[in-house]
XYZ file of C-alpha atoms in Angstrom:
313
model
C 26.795 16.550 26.012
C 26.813 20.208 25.488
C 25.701 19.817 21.910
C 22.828 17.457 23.531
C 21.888 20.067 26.034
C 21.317 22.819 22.960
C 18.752 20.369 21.190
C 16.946 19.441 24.386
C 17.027 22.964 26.493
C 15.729 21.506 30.307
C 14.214 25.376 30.640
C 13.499 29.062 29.392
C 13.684 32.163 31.375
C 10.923 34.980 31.257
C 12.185 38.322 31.859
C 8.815 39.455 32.572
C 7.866 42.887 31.709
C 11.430 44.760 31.454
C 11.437 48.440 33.236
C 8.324 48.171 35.374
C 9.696 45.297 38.343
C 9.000 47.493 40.812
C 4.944 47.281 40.268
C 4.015 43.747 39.072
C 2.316 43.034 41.823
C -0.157 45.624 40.800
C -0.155 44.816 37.063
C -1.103 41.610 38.389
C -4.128 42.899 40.144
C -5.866 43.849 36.819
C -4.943 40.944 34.462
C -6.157 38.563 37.585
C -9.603 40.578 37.677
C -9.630 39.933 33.598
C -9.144 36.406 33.567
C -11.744 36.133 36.106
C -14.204 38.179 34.533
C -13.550 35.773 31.495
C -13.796 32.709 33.195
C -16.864 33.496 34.961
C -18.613 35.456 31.408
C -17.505 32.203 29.438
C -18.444 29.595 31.711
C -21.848 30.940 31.766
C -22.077 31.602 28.414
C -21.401 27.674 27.686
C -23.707 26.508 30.762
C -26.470 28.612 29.765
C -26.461 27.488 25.817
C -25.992 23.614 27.439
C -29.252 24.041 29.713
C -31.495 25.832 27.183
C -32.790 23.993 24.768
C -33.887 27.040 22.639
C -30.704 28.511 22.069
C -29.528 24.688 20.636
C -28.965 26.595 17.022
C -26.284 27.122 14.835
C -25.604 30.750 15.961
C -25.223 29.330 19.246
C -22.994 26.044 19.133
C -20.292 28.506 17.258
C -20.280 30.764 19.779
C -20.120 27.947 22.666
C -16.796 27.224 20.477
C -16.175 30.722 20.755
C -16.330 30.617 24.415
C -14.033 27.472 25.017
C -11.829 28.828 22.533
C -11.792 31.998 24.293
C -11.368 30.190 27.763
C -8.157 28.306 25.880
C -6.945 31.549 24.731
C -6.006 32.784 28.667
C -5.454 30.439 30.186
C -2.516 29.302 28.100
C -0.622 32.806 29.267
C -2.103 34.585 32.160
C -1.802 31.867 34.795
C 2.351 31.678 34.365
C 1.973 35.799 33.996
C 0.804 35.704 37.163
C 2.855 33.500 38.900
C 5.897 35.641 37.030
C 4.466 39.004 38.620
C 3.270 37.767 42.041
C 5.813 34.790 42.661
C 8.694 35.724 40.334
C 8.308 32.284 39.029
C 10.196 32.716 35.714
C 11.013 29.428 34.861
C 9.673 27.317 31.771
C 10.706 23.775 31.044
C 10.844 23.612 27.048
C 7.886 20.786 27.080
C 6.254 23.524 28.543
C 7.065 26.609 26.677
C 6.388 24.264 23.588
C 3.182 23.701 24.888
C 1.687 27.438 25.739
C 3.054 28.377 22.113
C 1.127 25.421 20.834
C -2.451 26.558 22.034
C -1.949 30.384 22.623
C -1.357 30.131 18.238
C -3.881 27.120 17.967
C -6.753 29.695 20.160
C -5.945 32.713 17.851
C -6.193 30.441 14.612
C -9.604 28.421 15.540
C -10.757 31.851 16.762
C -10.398 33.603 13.625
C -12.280 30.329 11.907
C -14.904 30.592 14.091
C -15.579 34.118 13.483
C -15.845 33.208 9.921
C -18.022 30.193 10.279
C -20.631 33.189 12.708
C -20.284 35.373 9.396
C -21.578 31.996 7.316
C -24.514 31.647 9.281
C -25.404 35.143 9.597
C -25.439 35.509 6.011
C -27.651 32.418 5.420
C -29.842 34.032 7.958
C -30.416 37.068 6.359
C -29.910 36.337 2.561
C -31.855 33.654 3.075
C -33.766 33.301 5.948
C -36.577 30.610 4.847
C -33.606 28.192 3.506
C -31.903 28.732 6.983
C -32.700 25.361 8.546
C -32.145 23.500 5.301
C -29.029 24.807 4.416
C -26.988 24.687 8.181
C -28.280 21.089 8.854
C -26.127 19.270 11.370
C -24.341 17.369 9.021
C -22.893 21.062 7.339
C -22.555 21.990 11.054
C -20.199 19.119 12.028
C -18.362 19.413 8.431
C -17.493 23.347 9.503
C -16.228 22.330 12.747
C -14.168 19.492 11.581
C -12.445 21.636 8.467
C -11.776 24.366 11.868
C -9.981 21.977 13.590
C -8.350 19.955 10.688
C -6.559 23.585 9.449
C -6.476 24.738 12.889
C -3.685 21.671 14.032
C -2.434 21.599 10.468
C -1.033 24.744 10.488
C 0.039 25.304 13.674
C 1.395 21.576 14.709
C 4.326 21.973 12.135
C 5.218 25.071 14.199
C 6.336 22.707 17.446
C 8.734 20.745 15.241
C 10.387 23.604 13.373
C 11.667 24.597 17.495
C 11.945 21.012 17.847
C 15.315 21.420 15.388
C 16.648 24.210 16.194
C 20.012 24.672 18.931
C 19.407 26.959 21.275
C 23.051 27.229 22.869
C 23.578 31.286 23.364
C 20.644 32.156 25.438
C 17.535 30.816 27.149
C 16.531 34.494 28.342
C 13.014 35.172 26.802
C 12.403 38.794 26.252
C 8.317 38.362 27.280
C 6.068 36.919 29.452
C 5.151 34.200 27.586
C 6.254 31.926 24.508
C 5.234 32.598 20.478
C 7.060 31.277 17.806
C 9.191 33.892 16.262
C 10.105 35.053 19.952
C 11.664 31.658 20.966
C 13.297 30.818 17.563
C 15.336 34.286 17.637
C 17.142 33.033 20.420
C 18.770 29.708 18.693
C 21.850 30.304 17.033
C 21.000 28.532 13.749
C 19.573 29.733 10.848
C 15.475 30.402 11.772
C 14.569 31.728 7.580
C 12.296 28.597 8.019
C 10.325 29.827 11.029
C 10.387 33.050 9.764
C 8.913 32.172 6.567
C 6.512 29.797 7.784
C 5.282 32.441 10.910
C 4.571 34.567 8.046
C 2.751 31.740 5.444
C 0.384 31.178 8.374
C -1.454 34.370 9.085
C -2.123 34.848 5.472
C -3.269 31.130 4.570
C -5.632 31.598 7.942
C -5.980 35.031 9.452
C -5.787 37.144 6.517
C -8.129 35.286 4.198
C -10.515 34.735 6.800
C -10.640 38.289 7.358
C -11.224 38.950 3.631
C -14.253 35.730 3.421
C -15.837 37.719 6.233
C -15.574 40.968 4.425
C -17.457 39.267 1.570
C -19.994 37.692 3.250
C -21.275 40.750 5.418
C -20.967 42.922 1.977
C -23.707 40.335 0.712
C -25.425 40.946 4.483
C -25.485 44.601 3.964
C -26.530 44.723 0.216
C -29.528 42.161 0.999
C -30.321 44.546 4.072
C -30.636 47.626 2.230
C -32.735 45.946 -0.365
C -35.379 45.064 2.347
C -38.407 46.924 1.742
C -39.311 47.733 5.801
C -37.157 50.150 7.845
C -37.921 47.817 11.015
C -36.769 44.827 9.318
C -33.855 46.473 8.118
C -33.194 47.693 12.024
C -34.064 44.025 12.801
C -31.589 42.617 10.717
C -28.873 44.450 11.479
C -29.180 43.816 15.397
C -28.766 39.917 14.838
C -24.585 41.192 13.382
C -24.299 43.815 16.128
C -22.881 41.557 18.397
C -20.882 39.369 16.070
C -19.393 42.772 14.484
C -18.361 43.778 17.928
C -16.355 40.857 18.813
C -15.004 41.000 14.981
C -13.014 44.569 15.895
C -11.889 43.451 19.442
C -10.445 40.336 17.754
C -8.533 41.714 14.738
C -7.673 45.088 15.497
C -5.641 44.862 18.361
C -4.140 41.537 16.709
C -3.190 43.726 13.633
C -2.234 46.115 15.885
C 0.120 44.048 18.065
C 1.736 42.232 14.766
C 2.576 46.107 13.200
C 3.709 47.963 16.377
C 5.892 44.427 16.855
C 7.395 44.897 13.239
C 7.084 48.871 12.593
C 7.224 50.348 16.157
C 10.899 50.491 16.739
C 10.188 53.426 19.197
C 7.840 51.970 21.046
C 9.124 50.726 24.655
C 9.469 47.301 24.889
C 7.030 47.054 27.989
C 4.415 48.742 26.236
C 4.396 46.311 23.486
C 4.600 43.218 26.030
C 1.687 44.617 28.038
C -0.557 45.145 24.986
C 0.237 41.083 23.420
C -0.842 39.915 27.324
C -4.292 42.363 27.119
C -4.932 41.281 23.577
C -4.809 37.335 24.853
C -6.989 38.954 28.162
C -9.436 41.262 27.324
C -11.460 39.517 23.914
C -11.898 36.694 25.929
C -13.406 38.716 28.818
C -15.568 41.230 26.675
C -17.406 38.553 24.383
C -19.930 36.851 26.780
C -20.640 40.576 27.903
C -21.138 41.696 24.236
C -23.085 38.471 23.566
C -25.200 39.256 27.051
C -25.999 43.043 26.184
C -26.574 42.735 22.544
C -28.405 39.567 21.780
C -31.711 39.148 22.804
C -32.431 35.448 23.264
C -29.102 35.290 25.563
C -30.257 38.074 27.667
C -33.849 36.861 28.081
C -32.639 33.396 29.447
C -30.508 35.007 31.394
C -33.037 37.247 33.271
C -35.300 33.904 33.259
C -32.298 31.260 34.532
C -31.270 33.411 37.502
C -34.675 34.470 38.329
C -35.955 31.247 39.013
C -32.684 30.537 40.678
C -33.642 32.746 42.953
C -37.238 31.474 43.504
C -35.995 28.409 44.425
């Protein structure tokens, strides 16, 4: 029975954010004003590209995915942070904690694809704009979003069943606020150079060489920019990436950040590093429809229109 009880856990424990009890209810206050501000930015984001038939391009649908992506992303851990900081619900069954490992790794993996495929299309846009429509038809549209998702669950799936073995008899204290892979296999007794292994395989065969495909592909951008004969189109060509650049650094710095202050910063206090892993899965989310709104044209102009006439009616 015990042996039983080791492969099938009934729950976790989150020990929240060690050192700073005395004020959760206050770090709740900001993370809650956060998630808002993302579900609100990203819900309009999605409503406004459903509605308008103009922005029904390629540019667009990825950054709908973006948005639900996004949307995924924080709500998988800042509804149970909350409840931790305001309710002191620290509980987890293991379905559960499965689960909100399963699609806080799936977000952060389709995310980085999708910030790929926005690097694709800008590229075809500006290296060659007349061949735009003819090279992203819908069928090479569909084909990009099935081979995100396809990877996406490939990689990440075989993550569930490598906890799935593993005993976890000494403790069911996790040191966080929510659950990642790494974090819940340290605290099984058995051997976890599988997990460790295969937590490392997958940011390189997904994060890492998307990161270097999107390097390539705005080298092209910039080389094809500086080649253009008018300063104006060069200005104007450059605008369409400023927003797609900006939500490029808030994705992978802090994310590179996070992953070398978690395996370098020995020194740094453990709260600090749990606070900045739940603002990294927070704040992206809740900046991107803003950076979208201020720095893209077309969004902004049916904004201005949509609500307008919302409010002549």
């Amino acid at each position: 029975m015990h042996n039983l009880s080791c492969y099938n856990p009934g729950s976790f424990i989150f020990v929240g954010i060690p050192g700073l009890e005395k004020i959760h209810i206050w770090i709740g206050i900001p993370f809650c004003i956060i998630y808002l501000v993302a579900i609100v930015g990203n819900c309009s984001l999605l409503y406004l590209i459903a509605v308008e038939h103009s922005l029904h391009e390629p540019m667009f649908f990825f950054l709908s995915m973006l948005a639900t992506t996004d949307l995924t992303l924080s709500t998988a851990t800042v509804p149970k942070l909350l409840s931790n900081l305001w309710l002191g619900s620290q509980e987890i069954t293991f379905s559960g904690c499965l689960t909100q490992m399963f699609f806080l790794h799936l977000s952060f993996v389709v995310d980085s694809a999708i910030l790929l495929a926005m690097a694709f299309d800008r590229y075809v846009a500006i290296c060659f704009p007349l061949r735009y429509n003819t090279i992203l038809t819908q069928q090479v549209i569909i084909k990009l979003v099935m081979s995100i998702v396809v990877r996406s669950f490939s990689v990440i799936l075989p993550v569930v069943f490598l906890l799935k073995r593993l005993p976890f008899c000494r403790t069911r204290i996790i040191p966080h606020t929510y659950c990642e892979h790494i974090g819940v296999a340290r605290l099984s007794s058995a051997d976890i150079s599988i997990n460790i292994w295969y937590g490392f395989a997958v940011p390189l065969m997904t994060v890492v060489s998307d990161v270097i495909f999107i390097a390539v592909s705005y080298t092209f951008i910039l080389r094809a920019v500086f080649h253009l004969s008018s300063q104006g189109a060069r200005q104007k060509a450059l605008s369409t990436c400023g927003s797609h650049v900006c939500v490029i650094l808030m994705f992978y710095t802090p994310a590179f950040f996070s992953i070398l202050a978690h395996r370098f910063g020995h020194s740094v206090p453990r709260h600090v590093l749990i606070l900045f892993a739940n603002l990294y899965g927070t704040i992206p989310p809740a900046l991107n429809p803003i950076v979208y709104g201020v720095k893209t044209k077309q969004i902004q102009e049916k904004f201005i229109l949509f609500f307008s006439l919302k409010k002549m009616q």
